[in-house]
Amino acid sequence: MGWFLTGTLVGPAFGPFLGGILVTCSTSWRSIFWLQTGLAATGVLGVYFVVCETAHHLKINDLKSLSGKKRTLKVLGMISPIRVLRLFQFFNIALVAFGSASLTWNMYSLLTPVRYVLNPRFKLDSPLLSGLFYLAPGFGYLVGTFGGGHWADMMAKRWIKKRGGVRIPEDRLRSTLPFMGAIMPGSMLVYGWSVDREVGGIPVPVIAMFVQGVAQLFCFPSYNTYCLDVMPGHGAEVAATNFFARYLVGCIASAVVLPAVEAVGIG
């Protein structure tokens, strides 16, 4: 799960760095869109030719025996967002979605204002230089990828052993407590304090951003694995609920973080 999440979480950190290189070195704004087109095409080709089909039963085969109207109703039921939204009625799923969404809020509220906060602080005048700061959380995500899944597995095995071999889905969630409760809030406070008070130079905010990245990737695998385990047979719907809450909050965070910084300050 940690390896799977790497692509979706490392992108927002390394993307601005690549964008800074393009903006600094390219003479045309079109180069950014050509890069995005190339990356999207590479992803499509990779999925088509490399990723194997894992579904034992394809639902599209169930449609062949249905008439036109019934087939339409069946398709609408398959793609209906109600299947996802109704799962919020379960407290445990809603709580995990909230926890996952808070991680995304933390991520985008940290990454979005980097250029607007750190460029004036360190008197940077180039998009490339500000893009370098995104490497800190990016490498944190990579480190968290290697360790997050193993940490969650270790905690789950510990509690299974304490319970005499009985396994429950919530065992993995225990692995997120030190990171959600202390490490991420603490590193966020250190980051804001160092930038606001202009202490510690470049190393302190860079280290704080790196720790943030590691901590986030120690939490995301546990949340996603819980979504697959908690309702066997409905893992796709539960995961979709999680991602719906996550990226809705990420969208809101990206929109409000700059006005919030301007209104109350980074500290």
Coordinates of N, CA and C in Angstrom, one line a residue, residues 7-159:
G7 N 3.2 7.2 -5.8 CA 2.9 8.0 -7.0 C 2.0 9.1 -6.8
T8 N 0.9 8.9 -6.0 CA -0.1 10.0 -5.8 C 0.4 11.1 -4.8
L9 N 1.3 10.7 -3.9 CA 1.7 11.7 -2.9 C 3.0 12.4 -3.2
V10 N 3.9 11.7 -3.9 CA 5.2 12.3 -4.2 C 5.0 13.3 -5.3
G11 N 4.0 13.1 -6.2 CA 3.8 14.1 -7.3 C 3.6 15.5 -6.9
P12 N 2.7 15.8 -5.9 CA 2.5 17.2 -5.5 C 3.8 17.8 -4.9
A13 N 4.8 17.0 -4.5 CA 6.0 17.6 -3.9 C 7.1 17.8 -5.0
F14 N 7.2 16.8 -5.9 CA 8.2 17.0 -6.9 C 7.7 17.8 -8.1
G15 N 6.4 17.8 -8.3 CA 5.9 18.6 -9.4 C 6.3 20.0 -9.5
P16 N 6.1 20.7 -8.3 CA 6.5 22.2 -8.3 C 8.0 22.4 -8.6
F17 N 8.8 21.4 -8.2 CA 10.3 21.5 -8.5 C 10.5 21.4 -10.0
L18 N 9.8 20.5 -10.7 CA 10.0 20.4 -12.1 C 9.4 21.6 -12.8
G19 N 8.3 22.1 -12.2 CA 7.7 23.3 -12.8 C 8.6 24.5 -12.7
G20 N 9.3 24.6 -11.5 CA 10.3 25.7 -11.4 C 11.4 25.6 -12.4
I21 N 11.8 24.4 -12.7 CA 12.9 24.2 -13.7 C 12.4 24.7 -15.1
L22 N 11.1 24.3 -15.4 CA 10.6 24.7 -16.7 C 10.4 26.2 -16.8
V23 N 9.8 26.8 -15.8 CA 9.5 28.2 -15.8 C 10.8 29.0 -15.9
T24 N 11.9 28.5 -15.2 CA 13.2 29.2 -15.3 C 13.9 29.0 -16.6
C25 N 13.8 27.8 -17.1 CA 14.7 27.5 -18.3 C 13.9 27.6 -19.6
S26 N 12.6 27.6 -19.6 CA 11.9 27.6 -20.9 C 11.4 29.0 -21.2
T27 N 11.3 29.2 -22.5 CA 10.8 30.5 -23.0 C 9.3 30.5 -23.3
S28 N 8.7 29.3 -23.2 CA 7.3 29.2 -23.6 C 6.4 28.6 -22.5
W29 N 5.3 29.1 -22.2 CA 4.4 28.6 -21.2 C 3.8 27.2 -21.7
R30 N 3.9 26.9 -23.0 CA 3.4 25.7 -23.5 C 4.2 24.5 -23.0
S31 N 5.4 24.7 -22.6 CA 6.3 23.6 -22.2 C 5.7 22.8 -21.0
I32 N 5.0 23.6 -20.1 CA 4.4 22.9 -18.9 C 3.3 21.9 -19.4
F33 N 2.5 22.4 -20.3 CA 1.4 21.5 -20.8 C 1.9 20.4 -21.6
W34 N 3.0 20.6 -22.4 CA 3.6 19.4 -23.1 C 4.1 18.4 -22.1
L35 N 4.7 18.8 -21.0 CA 5.2 17.9 -20.0 C 4.1 17.1 -19.4
Q36 N 3.0 17.8 -19.1 CA 1.8 17.1 -18.5 C 1.2 16.1 -19.5
T37 N 1.2 16.5 -20.7 CA 0.7 15.6 -21.8 C 1.5 14.4 -21.9
G38 N 2.8 14.5 -21.9 CA 3.7 13.4 -21.9 C 3.6 12.5 -20.7
L39 N 3.5 13.1 -19.5 CA 3.4 12.3 -18.3 C 2.1 11.5 -18.3
A40 N 1.0 12.2 -18.8 CA -0.3 11.5 -18.8 C -0.3 10.3 -19.8
A41 N 0.3 10.6 -21.0 CA 0.4 9.5 -22.0 C 1.2 8.4 -21.5
T42 N 2.3 8.7 -20.8 CA 3.1 7.6 -20.2 C 2.3 6.8 -19.2
G43 N 1.6 7.4 -18.4 CA 0.7 6.7 -17.4 C -0.3 5.8 -18.1
V44 N -1.0 6.4 -19.1 CA -2.0 5.6 -19.8 C -1.4 4.3 -20.5
L45 N -0.2 4.5 -21.1 CA 0.4 3.4 -21.8 C 0.9 2.4 -20.7
G46 N 1.4 2.9 -19.6 CA 1.9 2.0 -18.5 C 0.7 1.1 -18.0
V47 N -0.4 1.8 -17.7 CA -1.6 1.0 -17.2 C -2.0 0.0 -18.2
Y48 N -2.0 0.4 -19.5 CA -2.6 -0.5 -20.5 C -1.7 -1.7 -20.8
F49 N -0.4 -1.5 -20.8 CA 0.5 -2.6 -21.2 C 1.2 -3.3 -20.1
V50 N 1.3 -2.6 -18.9 CA 2.1 -3.2 -17.8 C 1.2 -3.8 -16.7
V51 N 0.1 -3.0 -16.3 CA -0.7 -3.4 -15.2 C -1.6 -4.5 -15.6
C52 N -1.6 -5.6 -14.9 CA -2.5 -6.8 -15.2 C -3.8 -6.6 -14.6
E53 N -4.8 -7.2 -15.3 CA -6.2 -7.2 -14.7 C -6.3 -8.1 -13.5
T54 N -6.8 -7.6 -12.4 CA -6.9 -8.4 -11.2 C -8.3 -8.8 -10.8
A55 N -9.3 -8.3 -11.5 CA -10.7 -8.6 -11.2 C -11.0 -10.0 -11.7
H56 N -11.5 -10.9 -10.8 CA -11.9 -12.2 -11.2 C -13.2 -12.2 -12.0
H57 N -14.0 -11.2 -11.7 CA -15.3 -11.2 -12.4 C -15.5 -9.7 -12.9
L58 N -15.7 -9.6 -14.2 CA -15.9 -8.3 -14.8 C -17.4 -8.0 -14.8
K59 N -17.8 -6.9 -14.1 CA -19.2 -6.5 -14.1 C -19.8 -6.2 -15.4
I60 N -18.9 -5.8 -16.4 CA -19.4 -5.5 -17.7 C -20.0 -6.7 -18.4
N61 N -19.6 -7.9 -18.0 CA -20.1 -9.1 -18.6 C -21.6 -9.3 -18.1
D62 N -22.0 -8.8 -17.0 CA -23.3 -9.0 -16.5 C -24.3 -8.1 -17.3
L63 N -23.8 -7.2 -18.1 CA -24.7 -6.3 -18.8 C -25.1 -6.9 -20.2
K64 N -24.4 -7.9 -20.6 CA -24.7 -8.5 -21.9 C -26.1 -9.1 -22.1
S65 N -26.6 -9.7 -21.0 CA -27.9 -10.4 -21.0 C -29.0 -9.4 -20.7
L66 N -28.8 -8.2 -20.4 CA -29.9 -7.2 -20.1 C -30.3 -6.5 -21.3
S67 N -31.6 -6.0 -21.2 CA -32.2 -5.2 -22.3 C -31.6 -3.8 -22.2
G68 N -32.0 -2.9 -23.1 CA -31.4 -1.6 -23.2 C -31.8 -0.8 -21.9
K69 N -33.0 -0.8 -21.5 CA -33.4 0.0 -20.3 C -32.8 -0.5 -19.1
K70 N -32.9 -1.8 -18.9 CA -32.3 -2.4 -17.7 C -30.8 -2.2 -17.7
R71 N -30.2 -2.3 -18.8 CA -28.7 -2.1 -18.9 C -28.4 -0.7 -18.5
T72 N -29.2 0.3 -18.9 CA -28.9 1.7 -18.6 C -29.0 1.9 -17.1
L73 N -30.1 1.3 -16.5 CA -30.3 1.5 -15.1 C -29.2 0.8 -14.3
K74 N -28.7 -0.3 -14.8 CA -27.6 -1.0 -14.1 C -26.4 -0.2 -14.1
V75 N -26.0 0.4 -15.3 CA -24.8 1.2 -15.4 C -24.9 2.4 -14.5
L76 N -26.1 3.1 -14.5 CA -26.3 4.2 -13.6 C -26.1 3.9 -12.1
G77 N -26.6 2.7 -11.8 CA -26.4 2.2 -10.4 C -25.0 2.0 -10.1
M78 N -24.2 1.5 -11.0 CA -22.8 1.1 -10.8 C -22.0 2.4 -10.6
I79 N -22.3 3.5 -11.3 CA -21.5 4.7 -11.2 C -22.1 5.8 -10.3
S80 N -23.2 5.4 -9.7 CA -23.9 6.4 -8.8 C -23.0 6.8 -7.6
P81 N -22.8 8.1 -7.3 CA -22.1 8.5 -6.2 C -22.7 8.2 -4.8
I82 N -24.0 7.9 -4.9 CA -24.7 7.6 -3.7 C -24.1 6.4 -3.0
R83 N -23.6 5.4 -3.8 CA -23.0 4.2 -3.2 C -21.8 4.6 -2.3
V84 N -21.1 5.7 -2.6 CA -20.0 6.2 -1.8 C -20.5 7.1 -0.7
L85 N -21.4 8.0 -1.0 CA -21.8 9.0 0.1 C -22.5 8.4 1.2
R86 N -23.3 7.3 0.9 CA -24.1 6.7 2.0 C -23.2 6.0 3.1
L87 N -22.0 5.7 2.7 CA -21.1 5.1 3.7 C -20.7 6.0 4.8
F88 N -20.9 7.3 4.7 CA -20.6 8.3 5.7 C -21.5 8.1 6.9
Q89 N -22.6 7.3 6.8 CA -23.5 7.1 7.9 C -22.8 6.2 9.0
F90 N -21.8 5.5 8.6 CA -21.1 4.6 9.5 C -20.0 5.4 10.2
F91 N -20.0 5.5 11.5 CA -19.2 6.4 12.3 C -17.7 6.1 12.1
N92 N -17.3 4.8 12.0 CA -15.9 4.5 11.9 C -15.4 4.9 10.5
I93 N -16.2 4.7 9.5 CA -15.7 5.1 8.2 C -15.6 6.6 8.0
A94 N -16.6 7.3 8.6 CA -16.5 8.8 8.6 C -15.4 9.3 9.4
L95 N -15.0 8.6 10.5 CA -13.9 9.1 11.3 C -12.6 8.9 10.6
V96 N -12.4 7.7 9.9 CA -11.2 7.5 9.2 C -11.1 8.4 8.0
A97 N -12.2 8.7 7.4 CA -12.2 9.7 6.3 C -11.8 11.1 6.8
F98 N -12.3 11.4 8.0 CA -11.9 12.7 8.6 C -10.4 12.8 8.9
G99 N -9.9 11.7 9.4 CA -8.4 11.6 9.7 C -7.6 11.7 8.4
S100 N -8.0 11.0 7.4 CA -7.3 11.0 6.1 C -7.4 12.4 5.5
A101 N -8.6 13.0 5.6 CA -8.7 14.4 5.1 C -7.9 15.4 5.8
S102 N -7.7 15.2 7.1 CA -6.8 16.1 7.9 C -5.4 16.0 7.5
L103 N -5.0 14.8 7.0 CA -3.6 14.7 6.5 C -3.5 15.5 5.2
T104 N -4.5 15.4 4.4 CA -4.4 16.1 3.1 C -4.5 17.6 3.3
W105 N -5.3 18.0 4.3 CA -5.3 19.5 4.7 C -3.9 19.9 5.1
N106 N -3.3 19.1 5.9 CA -1.9 19.4 6.3 C -0.9 19.5 5.1
M107 N -1.1 18.5 4.2 CA -0.2 18.5 3.1 C -0.3 19.7 2.2
Y108 N -1.5 20.0 1.8 CA -1.7 21.1 0.8 C -1.6 22.5 1.5
S109 N -1.9 22.6 2.8 CA -1.7 23.9 3.5 C -0.2 24.1 3.7
L110 N 0.6 23.1 3.6 CA 2.1 23.2 3.7 C 2.7 23.5 2.3
L111 N 2.2 22.8 1.3 CA 2.9 22.9 0.0 C 2.4 24.1 -0.8
T112 N 1.1 24.4 -0.7 CA 0.6 25.5 -1.6 C 1.3 26.8 -1.4
P113 N 1.5 27.3 -0.2 CA 2.1 28.7 0.0 C 3.6 28.8 0.0
V114 N 4.3 27.7 -0.3 CA 5.8 27.7 -0.2 C 6.4 28.9 -0.9
R115 N 6.1 29.1 -2.1 CA 6.7 30.2 -2.8 C 6.4 31.6 -2.2
Y116 N 5.1 31.7 -1.8 CA 4.7 33.0 -1.3 C 5.2 33.3 0.1
V117 N 5.5 32.2 0.8 CA 6.0 32.4 2.2 C 7.5 32.4 2.3
L118 N 8.1 31.5 1.6 CA 9.6 31.3 1.7 C 10.4 32.2 0.8
N119 N 9.9 32.6 -0.3 CA 10.6 33.5 -1.2 C 10.9 34.9 -0.5
P120 N 9.9 35.5 0.1 CA 10.2 36.8 0.8 C 11.1 36.5 2.1
R121 N 10.9 35.4 2.7 CA 11.7 35.1 3.9 C 13.2 35.0 3.6
F122 N 13.5 34.3 2.5 CA 14.9 34.1 2.2 C 15.4 34.9 1.0
K123 N 14.5 35.8 0.6 CA 14.8 36.7 -0.5 C 15.2 36.0 -1.8
L124 N 14.4 35.0 -2.2 CA 14.6 34.3 -3.4 C 13.8 34.9 -4.5
D125 N 14.5 35.0 -5.7 CA 13.9 35.7 -6.8 C 13.7 34.7 -8.0
S126 N 13.8 33.4 -7.8 CA 13.7 32.5 -9.0 C 12.7 31.4 -8.6
P127 N 11.8 31.0 -9.5 CA 10.9 29.9 -9.3 C 11.7 28.6 -9.0
L128 N 12.9 28.4 -9.7 CA 13.7 27.3 -9.5 C 14.1 27.1 -8.0
L129 N 14.6 28.2 -7.4 CA 15.1 28.2 -6.1 C 14.0 27.9 -5.1
S130 N 12.8 28.4 -5.3 CA 11.7 28.1 -4.4 C 11.2 26.7 -4.6
G131 N 11.3 26.2 -5.9 CA 11.0 24.8 -6.2 C 11.8 23.8 -5.4
L132 N 13.0 24.2 -5.1 CA 13.9 23.3 -4.4 C 13.4 22.9 -3.0
F133 N 12.6 23.8 -2.4 CA 12.1 23.6 -1.1 C 11.1 22.4 -1.1
Y134 N 10.5 22.2 -2.3 CA 9.5 21.1 -2.4 C 10.2 19.7 -2.3
L135 N 11.5 19.7 -2.5 CA 12.2 18.4 -2.4 C 12.2 17.9 -1.0
A136 N 12.2 18.7 0.0 CA 12.2 18.3 1.4 C 11.0 17.4 1.7
P137 N 9.8 17.8 1.5 CA 8.7 16.9 1.8 C 8.7 15.7 0.8
G138 N 9.1 16.0 -0.4 CA 9.2 14.9 -1.4 C 10.0 13.7 -1.0
F139 N 11.2 14.1 -0.5 CA 12.1 13.0 0.0 C 11.5 12.4 1.3
G140 N 10.8 13.2 2.1 CA 10.1 12.7 3.3 C 9.1 11.6 2.9
Y141 N 8.3 11.9 1.8 CA 7.4 10.9 1.3 C 8.0 9.6 0.9
L142 N 9.2 9.8 0.2 CA 9.9 8.6 -0.2 C 10.4 7.7 1.0
V143 N 10.9 8.4 2.0 CA 11.4 7.7 3.2 C 10.2 7.1 3.9
G144 N 9.1 7.8 4.0 CA 7.9 7.3 4.6 C 7.3 6.1 3.9
T145 N 7.5 6.0 2.5 CA 7.0 4.9 1.7 C 7.7 3.6 2.2
F146 N 9.0 3.7 2.4 CA 9.8 2.5 2.8 C 9.4 2.1 4.2
G147 N 9.1 3.0 5.1 CA 8.9 2.7 6.5 C 7.5 2.6 7.0
G148 N 6.6 3.3 6.3 CA 5.2 3.4 6.8 C 4.5 2.1 6.8
G149 N 4.6 1.3 5.7 CA 3.9 0.0 5.7 C 4.4 -0.9 6.7
H150 N 5.8 -1.0 6.8 CA 6.4 -1.9 7.8 C 6.0 -1.5 9.2
W151 N 5.9 -0.2 9.5 CA 5.5 0.2 10.8 C 4.1 -0.2 11.1
A152 N 3.2 0.0 10.2 CA 1.8 -0.4 10.4 C 1.7 -1.9 10.6
D153 N 2.4 -2.7 9.8 CA 2.4 -4.2 9.9 C 2.9 -4.6 11.3
M154 N 4.0 -3.9 11.8 CA 4.5 -4.3 13.1 C 3.5 -4.0 14.2
M155 N 2.9 -2.9 14.1 CA 1.9 -2.6 15.2 C 0.7 -3.5 15.1
A156 N 0.3 -3.9 13.9 CA -0.9 -4.8 13.8 C -0.5 -6.2 14.4
K157 N 0.7 -6.7 14.1 CA 1.1 -8.0 14.6 C 1.3 -7.9 16.1
R158 N 1.7 -6.8 16.6 CA 1.9 -6.7 18.1 C 0.5 -6.8 18.8
W159 N -0.5 -6.2 18.2 CA -1.8 -6.2 18.9 C -2.5 -7.6 18.6

